[in-house]
Coordinates of C-alpha atoms in Angstrom, one line a residue:
X86 CA -24.3 -29.1 -70.0
X87 CA -22.3 -27.3 -72.7
X88 CA -18.7 -26.6 -72.4
X89 CA -19.0 -22.9 -72.2
X90 CA -21.5 -22.9 -69.6
X91 CA -18.8 -25.3 -67.4
X92 CA -16.3 -22.8 -67.9
X93 CA -18.3 -20.0 -66.3
X94 CA -19.4 -22.1 -63.1
X95 CA -15.7 -23.4 -62.8
X96 CA -14.9 -19.5 -62.9
X97 CA -17.7 -18.8 -60.5
X98 CA -16.3 -21.6 -58.3
X99 CA -12.9 -20.3 -58.2
X100 CA -13.9 -16.9 -57.2
X101 CA -16.1 -18.0 -54.7
X102 CA -13.9 -20.6 -53.0
X103 CA -10.4 -18.4 -53.8
X104 CA -8.7 -16.3 -51.7
X105 CA -9.5 -12.3 -52.0
X106 CA -12.7 -11.6 -50.6
X107 CA -13.5 -8.4 -52.4
X108 CA -13.3 -10.2 -55.7
X109 CA -15.3 -12.8 -54.6
X110 CA -18.2 -11.1 -52.9
X111 CA -18.2 -8.6 -55.8
X112 CA -18.4 -11.7 -58.3
X113 CA -21.1 -13.3 -56.4
X114 CA -23.4 -10.2 -56.3
X115 CA -23.2 -10.3 -60.5
X116 CA -25.2 -13.4 -60.4
X117 CA -27.6 -12.9 -63.2
X118 CA -24.8 -13.8 -65.8
X119 CA -25.7 -17.4 -65.2
X120 CA -29.5 -17.6 -64.4
X121 CA -30.4 -19.0 -67.6
X122 CA -28.7 -22.8 -67.9
X123 CA -30.7 -23.7 -70.6
X124 CA -29.5 -20.8 -72.7
X125 CA -25.8 -21.4 -71.6
X126 CA -26.3 -25.4 -72.7
X127 CA -27.4 -24.3 -76.0
X128 CA -24.0 -22.0 -76.5
X129 CA -21.3 -23.3 -78.7
X130 CA -18.3 -24.9 -76.8
X131 CA -15.7 -22.6 -76.7
X132 CA -12.4 -22.4 -74.2
X133 CA -11.6 -19.2 -72.6
X134 CA -8.2 -18.6 -70.9
X135 CA -8.5 -16.5 -68.0
X136 CA -5.7 -15.2 -66.0
X137 CA -6.8 -15.3 -62.4
X138 CA -3.3 -14.3 -60.7
X139 CA -3.8 -10.7 -62.6
X140 CA -7.2 -10.1 -60.9
X141 CA -6.1 -7.8 -58.2
X142 CA -3.3 -6.2 -60.4
X143 CA -5.4 -5.6 -63.2
X144 CA -8.8 -5.7 -62.9
X145 CA -10.0 -3.9 -66.1
X146 CA -8.3 -6.4 -67.8
X147 CA -10.1 -9.2 -65.9
X148 CA -13.6 -7.4 -66.3
X149 CA -12.9 -7.4 -70.3
X150 CA -12.6 -10.9 -70.2
X151 CA -15.4 -11.8 -68.0
X152 CA -17.3 -9.9 -70.7
X153 CA -16.3 -11.2 -73.5
X154 CA -17.0 -14.5 -71.9
X155 CA -20.5 -13.3 -71.3
X156 CA -21.2 -12.1 -74.4
X157 CA -19.8 -15.3 -76.1
X158 CA -22.4 -17.4 -73.5
X159 CA -25.3 -15.2 -74.2
X160 CA -24.8 -13.3 -77.6
X161 CA -28.5 -12.3 -78.0
X162 CA -29.2 -11.2 -74.4
X163 CA -25.8 -9.4 -74.3
X164 CA -27.3 -7.1 -77.0
X165 CA -30.5 -6.6 -75.7
X166 CA -29.0 -5.5 -72.0
X167 CA -30.7 -2.0 -71.3
X168 CA -27.9 0.6 -71.3
X169 CA -30.3 3.6 -71.2
X170 CA -31.4 5.1 -67.9
X171 CA -35.2 5.7 -68.1
X172 CA -37.0 8.9 -66.5
X173 CA -39.2 8.3 -63.6
X174 CA -41.3 11.3 -62.7
X175 CA -42.0 11.1 -58.9
X176 CA -45.3 10.0 -57.6
X177 CA -45.7 12.8 -54.8
X178 CA -46.1 15.5 -57.0
X179 CA -45.6 18.1 -54.2
X180 CA -42.0 17.5 -54.7
X181 CA -41.0 19.7 -57.7
X182 CA -38.6 21.3 -60.0
X183 CA -38.2 25.1 -59.5
X184 CA -41.3 26.0 -61.9
X185 CA -43.4 23.5 -60.2
X186 CA -43.1 20.5 -62.8
X187 CA -42.7 16.9 -61.2
X188 CA -39.2 16.3 -60.0
X189 CA -37.7 12.8 -61.0
X190 CA -34.9 10.5 -61.6
X191 CA -33.2 8.3 -64.3
X192 CA -33.3 4.8 -63.7
X193 CA -31.0 1.5 -64.9
X194 CA -31.9 -1.5 -62.8
X195 CA -29.1 -4.2 -62.8
X196 CA -31.0 -7.5 -61.4
X197 CA -29.1 -9.4 -59.0
X198 CA -26.7 -6.4 -58.0
X199 CA -26.8 -5.2 -54.5
X200 CA -24.7 -2.0 -55.1
X201 CA -26.5 1.2 -55.8
X202 CA -24.9 4.2 -57.4
X203 CA -27.2 7.8 -57.0
X204 CA -25.6 10.4 -58.8
X205 CA -26.7 14.3 -58.3
X206 CA -26.4 16.5 -61.2
X207 CA -24.4 19.8 -60.9
X208 CA -25.0 23.1 -62.7
X209 CA -24.3 26.4 -60.4
X210 CA -27.5 27.7 -58.8
X211 CA -29.1 31.1 -58.7
X212 CA -29.8 33.0 -55.4
X213 CA -32.3 35.9 -56.0
X214 CA -35.4 36.6 -58.1
X215 CA -33.3 38.1 -61.1
X216 CA -31.0 35.8 -61.6
X217 CA -33.2 32.7 -61.4
X218 CA -35.4 34.3 -64.2
X219 CA -32.2 34.8 -66.2
X220 CA -31.4 31.3 -65.4
X221 CA -34.8 30.3 -66.5
X222 CA -34.8 32.0 -69.8
X223 CA -31.3 30.7 -70.8
X224 CA -31.2 27.1 -68.9
X225 CA -34.5 26.0 -68.3
X226 CA -33.8 22.3 -68.3
X227 CA -32.0 22.9 -64.9
X228 CA -35.2 24.3 -63.5
X229 CA -37.9 22.2 -65.1
X230 CA -38.6 18.8 -65.9
X231 CA -41.0 19.6 -68.8
X232 CA -38.4 18.7 -71.7
X233 CA -36.4 16.2 -70.2
X234 CA -35.8 13.2 -72.7
X235 CA -37.4 9.9 -71.8
X236 CA -34.0 7.9 -71.5
X237 CA -30.3 9.1 -70.8
X238 CA -27.1 7.1 -71.6
X239 CA -24.8 6.6 -68.7
X240 CA -21.1 7.8 -69.1
X241 CA -18.1 7.4 -66.8
X242 CA -19.1 6.1 -63.5
X243 CA -22.9 5.5 -64.8
X244 CA -21.5 3.6 -67.7
X245 CA -22.7 -0.1 -68.1
X246 CA -19.4 -1.0 -70.1
X247 CA -16.5 -2.5 -68.0
X248 CA -14.2 -0.8 -70.2
X249 CA -15.3 2.7 -69.2
X250 CA -16.4 2.1 -65.9
X251 CA -14.3 -1.1 -64.5
X252 CA -15.8 -1.6 -61.0
X253 CA -19.2 -0.1 -60.9
X254 CA -20.4 -1.0 -64.3
X255 CA -23.0 -3.5 -62.8
X256 CA -24.5 -1.4 -60.2
X257 CA -27.9 -0.4 -60.3
X258 CA -27.5 3.2 -61.8
X259 CA -29.4 6.2 -60.8
X260 CA -29.3 9.8 -62.6
X261 CA -31.1 12.4 -60.4
X262 CA -31.4 15.5 -62.7
X263 CA -30.9 19.0 -61.1
X264 CA -34.0 21.3 -61.5
X265 CA -33.9 22.7 -58.0
X266 CA -31.0 25.6 -58.5
X267 CA -30.3 25.5 -54.5
X268 CA -27.0 23.4 -54.6
X269 CA -29.5 20.4 -53.5
X270 CA -30.3 22.1 -50.1
X271 CA -33.6 23.7 -50.4
X272 CA -36.7 22.8 -48.6
X273 CA -39.6 25.5 -49.6
X274 CA -42.3 25.0 -52.2
X275 CA -43.7 27.2 -54.9
X276 CA -46.5 29.5 -53.5
X277 CA -47.9 32.9 -54.3
X278 CA -45.1 34.6 -52.0
X279 CA -42.5 32.1 -54.0
X280 CA -42.2 32.5 -57.5
X281 CA -39.9 29.2 -57.4
X282 CA -39.8 26.1 -55.5
X283 CA -36.3 25.0 -54.2
X284 CA -36.6 21.7 -53.0
X285 CA -33.4 20.0 -53.5
X286 CA -32.7 18.1 -50.4
X287 CA -36.5 17.0 -50.5
X288 CA -36.1 15.8 -53.8
X289 CA -33.4 13.2 -52.8
X290 CA -35.4 12.2 -49.9
X291 CA -38.3 11.2 -52.2
X292 CA -36.4 9.7 -54.5
X293 CA -34.8 7.3 -51.5
X294 CA -38.3 6.6 -50.8
X295 CA -39.4 5.9 -54.4
X296 CA -36.2 3.4 -54.7
X297 CA -36.7 1.5 -51.7
X298 CA -39.8 -0.2 -53.7
X299 CA -37.5 -0.9 -56.5
X300 CA -34.7 -3.0 -54.9
X301 CA -32.9 -0.4 -52.9
X302 CA -34.3 -2.1 -49.7
X303 CA -31.8 -5.2 -50.0
X304 CA -28.8 -3.2 -51.1
X305 CA -25.5 -3.5 -49.4
X306 CA -23.9 -0.4 -50.8
X307 CA -25.4 2.9 -51.7
X308 CA -22.7 5.2 -52.8
X309 CA -24.3 8.8 -53.3
X310 CA -22.2 10.5 -55.9
X311 CA -22.3 14.1 -57.5
X312 CA -20.3 16.5 -59.7
X313 CA -19.7 20.5 -59.1
X314 CA -23.0 21.4 -57.2
X315 CA -23.8 17.9 -57.1
X316 CA -20.7 17.1 -55.5
X317 CA -21.2 19.9 -52.6
X318 CA -25.1 18.0 -52.4
X319 CA -23.3 14.8 -51.7
X320 CA -21.5 16.4 -48.7
X321 CA -24.9 18.3 -47.6
X322 CA -27.0 15.2 -47.9
X323 CA -24.9 11.8 -47.5
X324 CA -25.4 11.7 -43.7
X325 CA -29.1 12.8 -44.2
X326 CA -29.5 9.8 -46.7
X327 CA -28.1 7.2 -44.1
X328 CA -30.3 8.2 -41.4
X329 CA -33.3 8.3 -43.8
X330 CA -32.7 4.6 -44.4
X331 CA -32.0 3.7 -40.7
X332 CA -35.3 5.1 -39.7
X333 CA -36.8 3.3 -42.5
X334 CA -35.4 0.3 -40.9
X335 CA -32.6 -0.6 -43.4
X336 CA -29.5 0.0 -41.3
X337 CA -27.9 -2.7 -43.2
X338 CA -27.1 -0.5 -46.1
X339 CA -23.9 1.1 -46.5
X340 CA -23.7 4.7 -47.6
X341 CA -21.1 6.4 -48.8
X342 CA -20.2 9.4 -50.5
X343 CA -18.4 10.4 -53.9
X344 CA -17.8 14.6 -54.1
X345 CA -16.6 15.3 -57.5
X346 CA -15.8 18.8 -58.2
X347 CA -17.9 20.3 -55.3
X348 CA -14.8 20.9 -52.7
X349 CA -14.9 24.9 -53.1
X350 CA -12.8 27.2 -51.2
X351 CA -14.4 30.7 -49.5
X352 CA -11.0 32.6 -50.4
X353 CA -10.3 35.9 -51.3
X354 CA -11.2 36.5 -54.9
X355 CA -8.3 37.7 -57.3
X356 CA -10.1 40.8 -58.2
X357 CA -13.5 41.8 -56.0
X358 CA -16.7 42.5 -57.9
X359 CA -20.3 43.4 -56.9
X360 CA -23.0 40.6 -56.0
X361 CA -24.4 40.9 -59.5
X362 CA -25.1 37.4 -60.8
X363 CA -24.0 33.8 -60.2
X364 CA -20.2 34.0 -61.8
X365 CA -19.3 37.7 -60.5
X366 CA -20.5 37.2 -56.9
X367 CA -17.9 35.8 -54.2
X368 CA -19.0 32.1 -53.5
X369 CA -19.4 33.1 -49.6
X370 CA -21.8 36.1 -50.5
X371 CA -23.7 33.9 -53.0
X372 CA -24.0 31.0 -50.6
X373 CA -25.2 33.3 -47.7
X374 CA -27.8 35.1 -50.0
X375 CA -28.8 31.7 -51.6
X376 CA -29.5 29.7 -48.3
X377 CA -32.2 32.3 -47.1
X378 CA -33.8 32.5 -50.6
X379 CA -34.3 28.9 -50.7
X380 CA -34.8 28.0 -47.1
X381 CA -31.7 26.0 -47.5
X382 CA -30.9 23.1 -44.9
X383 CA -27.7 21.6 -43.6
X384 CA -26.7 19.1 -41.7
X385 CA -27.0 19.4 -38.4
X386 CA -23.8 18.1 -36.8
X387 CA -22.1 21.1 -39.2
X388 CA -24.8 23.4 -38.0
X389 CA -24.0 23.3 -34.5
X390 CA -20.2 24.3 -35.1
X391 CA -21.4 27.6 -36.2
X392 CA -23.6 30.8 -35.1
X393 CA -27.0 31.1 -35.9
X394 CA -27.1 32.8 -39.4
X395 CA -23.7 31.3 -40.5
X396 CA -25.0 27.8 -41.5
X397 CA -23.4 28.8 -45.1
X398 CA -20.3 27.6 -44.2
X399 CA -21.5 24.2 -44.4
X400 CA -21.5 24.4 -48.2
X401 CA -17.4 24.5 -48.3
X402 CA -16.1 20.9 -48.3
X403 CA -13.2 21.6 -45.6
X404 CA -15.7 23.0 -43.1
X405 CA -18.0 20.1 -43.6
X406 CA -16.0 17.1 -44.2
X407 CA -14.8 16.9 -40.3
X408 CA -18.3 16.8 -39.4
X409 CA -19.5 13.8 -41.6
X410 CA -20.4 10.4 -40.2
X411 CA -20.5 8.6 -43.9
X412 CA -17.2 8.1 -45.7
X413 CA -16.5 10.1 -48.2
X414 CA -14.2 10.0 -51.1
X415 CA -13.3 13.5 -52.7
X416 CA -12.1 14.5 -56.0
X417 CA -11.1 17.8 -57.0
X418 CA -8.7 19.4 -59.7
X419 CA -6.4 21.2 -57.8
X420 CA -6.8 24.0 -60.5
X421 CA -10.7 24.3 -60.7
X422 CA -12.4 25.9 -63.5
X423 CA -15.4 26.9 -61.6
X424 CA -13.4 28.1 -58.7
X425 CA -11.2 30.5 -60.9
X426 CA -14.4 31.6 -62.3
X427 CA -16.2 32.7 -59.1
X428 CA -12.6 34.0 -57.9
X429 CA -12.8 36.3 -60.9
X430 CA -9.7 34.7 -62.6
X431 CA -11.0 34.4 -66.5
X432 CA -8.9 32.8 -68.7
X433 CA -10.2 34.0 -72.2
X434 CA -7.1 32.8 -74.4
X435 CA -4.6 36.1 -73.3
X436 CA -1.8 35.6 -71.4
X437 CA -2.2 36.0 -67.8
X438 CA -0.7 38.8 -65.6
X439 CA 1.7 38.0 -63.0
X440 CA -0.3 38.5 -60.6
X441 CA -3.0 36.1 -62.1
X442 CA -0.3 33.7 -62.4
X443 CA 0.9 33.7 -58.5
X444 CA -2.8 33.8 -57.4
X445 CA -3.4 30.5 -59.7
X446 CA -0.3 29.0 -57.9
X447 CA -1.5 29.7 -54.9
X448 CA -5.0 28.6 -55.3
X449 CA -3.4 25.0 -55.7
X450 CA -1.7 24.9 -52.9
X451 CA -4.7 26.2 -50.5
X452 CA -6.7 23.4 -52.0
X453 CA -3.7 21.1 -51.4
X454 CA -3.7 22.1 -47.9
X455 CA -7.6 21.5 -47.4
X456 CA -7.3 17.9 -48.5
X457 CA -4.1 17.0 -46.4
X458 CA -6.8 15.1 -43.7
X459 CA -9.0 13.8 -46.1
X460 CA -8.6 9.9 -45.9
X461 CA -9.6 9.3 -49.5
X462 CA -8.8 12.0 -52.1
X463 CA -7.9 12.2 -55.7
X464 CA -6.4 15.8 -56.8
X465 CA -4.7 16.1 -60.0
X466 CA -2.8 19.3 -60.6
X467 CA -5.0 20.0 -64.0
X468 CA -7.2 23.0 -65.1
X469 CA -10.4 21.5 -65.7
X470 CA -14.0 20.8 -63.9
X471 CA -15.9 17.5 -63.2
X472 CA -14.5 14.1 -64.3
X473 CA -16.6 11.1 -62.7
X474 CA -19.0 11.0 -65.8
X475 CA -16.7 12.0 -68.5
X476 CA -15.8 9.0 -70.8
X477 CA -11.9 9.9 -70.6
X478 CA -12.1 9.4 -66.5
X479 CA -10.2 6.3 -66.6
X480 CA -7.5 8.0 -68.1
X481 CA -6.6 10.6 -65.6
X482 CA -3.9 9.4 -62.9
X483 CA -1.9 10.6 -59.9
X484 CA 1.2 9.1 -58.9
X485 CA 0.6 6.4 -61.4
X486 CA -2.7 5.5 -60.0
X487 CA -6.0 5.9 -62.0
X488 CA -9.4 7.2 -60.8
X489 CA -11.2 4.2 -60.9
X490 CA -8.4 2.2 -59.6
X491 CA -8.5 4.3 -56.6
X492 CA -11.9 4.1 -56.0
X493 CA -11.7 0.4 -55.9
X494 CA -9.2 0.5 -53.3
X495 CA -11.2 2.8 -51.5
X496 CA -14.1 0.1 -51.6
X497 CA -11.8 -2.3 -50.6
X498 CA -10.3 -0.6 -47.6
X499 CA -14.1 0.0 -46.5
X500 CA -14.9 -3.6 -47.0
X501 CA -12.2 -5.1 -45.0
X502 CA -12.4 -2.4 -42.1
X503 CA -9.3 -1.0 -42.5
X504 CA -10.7 2.6 -41.9
X505 CA -10.1 3.1 -38.3
X506 CA -6.4 3.9 -38.1
X507 CA -5.0 0.6 -39.6
X508 CA -2.5 0.6 -42.4
X509 CA -3.9 1.2 -45.9
X510 CA -3.7 -2.0 -48.2
X511 CA -0.6 -2.7 -49.8
X512 CA -0.2 -1.3 -53.1
X513 CA -3.7 0.2 -53.2
X514 CA -3.5 3.8 -52.5
X515 CA -6.3 6.0 -51.5
X516 CA -5.1 9.7 -50.8
X517 CA -3.6 10.8 -54.0
X518 CA -2.7 14.4 -54.3
X519 CA -0.4 15.9 -57.0
X520 CA 2.6 17.7 -55.5
X521 CA 3.7 19.6 -58.5
X522 CA 3.1 23.4 -58.5
X523 CA 1.7 24.4 -62.1
X524 CA -1.7 23.8 -63.7
X525 CA -1.3 20.8 -66.1
X526 CA 2.0 19.9 -64.5
X527 CA 0.7 16.6 -64.2
X528 CA 0.9 14.8 -68.0
X529 CA -2.3 12.8 -67.7
X530 CA -4.5 15.9 -67.6
X531 CA -7.4 16.6 -70.0
X532 CA -6.3 17.8 -73.3
X533 CA -6.3 21.7 -73.4
X534 CA -7.0 23.5 -77.0
X535 CA -6.3 26.8 -78.0
X536 CA -9.5 28.6 -77.9
X537 CA -8.8 30.6 -81.0
X538 CA -7.0 28.2 -83.5
X539 CA -8.7 24.7 -81.7
X540 CA -5.4 23.3 -81.8
X541 CA -4.1 21.2 -78.9
X542 CA -1.3 22.4 -76.7
X543 CA 1.1 20.5 -74.8
X544 CA 2.0 21.5 -71.2
X545 CA 4.8 24.3 -72.2
X546 CA 2.8 25.5 -75.1
X547 CA -0.1 26.1 -72.4
X548 CA 2.0 27.4 -69.5
X549 CA 3.8 30.2 -72.2
X550 CA 0.0 30.9 -73.3
X551 CA -0.5 31.7 -70.0
X552 CA 2.2 34.1 -69.5
X553 CA 4.8 31.5 -67.7
X554 CA 8.3 33.2 -67.8
X555 CA 10.7 30.3 -67.9
X556 CA 13.7 32.3 -67.2
X557 CA 12.5 33.9 -64.3
X558 CA 10.5 30.4 -62.8
X559 CA 13.9 28.6 -63.5
X560 CA 15.8 31.4 -61.5
X561 CA 13.2 31.2 -58.5
X562 CA 13.5 27.1 -58.5
X563 CA 17.3 27.3 -58.8
X564 CA 17.3 25.4 -62.1
X565 CA 18.8 26.0 -65.6
X566 CA 15.8 27.0 -68.2
X567 CA 16.6 23.6 -70.3
X568 CA 16.3 21.4 -67.1
X569 CA 12.9 23.2 -66.0
X570 CA 12.0 22.6 -69.5
X571 CA 12.7 19.3 -69.5
X572 CA 10.7 18.5 -66.2
X573 CA 7.6 20.2 -67.4
X574 CA 7.5 18.1 -70.7
X575 CA 7.8 15.1 -68.1
X576 CA 5.3 16.2 -66.0
X577 CA 7.6 16.1 -63.2

């Protein structure tokens, strides 16, 4: 056996026998790297110094070392690893997109891994014939599978690169395209009466059925993730997925949720407008109309909390979250662009009025308050929308902790059964909410560019651009203007 293979086997032995159950079991699921011992024996003998003491503190660096070792042992096969997710249209042709074309999913299998990540795509919704027709004319890929590409490249939490996706890179990845326009809640087929099908909830159920035959039956963890409408879809469907798997006889699979940018508020709009289209209609009214149009279904435990006809309440995170049985991690920008859009605060590049500025600040406070009892959350004070599939998702931090690190801590806390009122893992926070009061007061927020010049703006330039009055705000805070500017520059 070659020296390189011996090093790899010693590494596996150390992880297997050493302390730290999470790292050990996570590695054992990544067994495929040592399957072909003949190939390993033929590899050139090299020495790879690996620092095991830093594994818990710096998992990103450790995974980069492991990837380097694996690629050195298997230079050919490492380059041939399939990084693309491949399209599979559903065998059950009765479960369709809006236009009656077959729904489907993209899959990248990871042989040997018992972790599955299913991602629900987002993309707003439509709630009547007129705005669904407009949506079909302008955003057809969100209503039909006819022009879907054969493959997709996973990014962010769907990436196969450890540097971009430190803790989930080796999972089985499933991307479920959004083509039902119903926030993943509908259960009505296309007919003479219904021009469009709305089958979001049924699409998820059908994908689960097909994946069971592709290895999901042996899964240990299933993470149902989603962004925007897909994030709300996670809240609406995570318990149903767990119940479906239990009914199919797979009680051992731990089902969890990750809701990104789908925690909307049913607050009062900044400026009330008539419910004409998706953008101008207040969220409560849009969902109230939509749930009837889609024949939308909500979890029974949430439905029972409200009167008949008020099931729309279950589309709002802070109302459905207390009824959920599955653990859910909530990722939400405190100043979400989609929330501001439906609230009729349009940041068009012109300085905002004082009333808008106060409304934006209050929105952050309201959002923060709804998250105070959410066990696992990550809420940066940024003006943005969606994050977990962005390739820069590792850069955003709250109180010095990145989102991938927080998700890893959450994974460990669930694995080690610390969720029932016990103290959180030391140095591994999972409740991370920015306390600073303004958009982009967190220095790790995504870059903002001037809409007219394309130039990057720092925090002070951005706030000034929005009409921020330094003198007045400093006076309100009891600070010197120069002191306030210094705090803003440092992100405090």
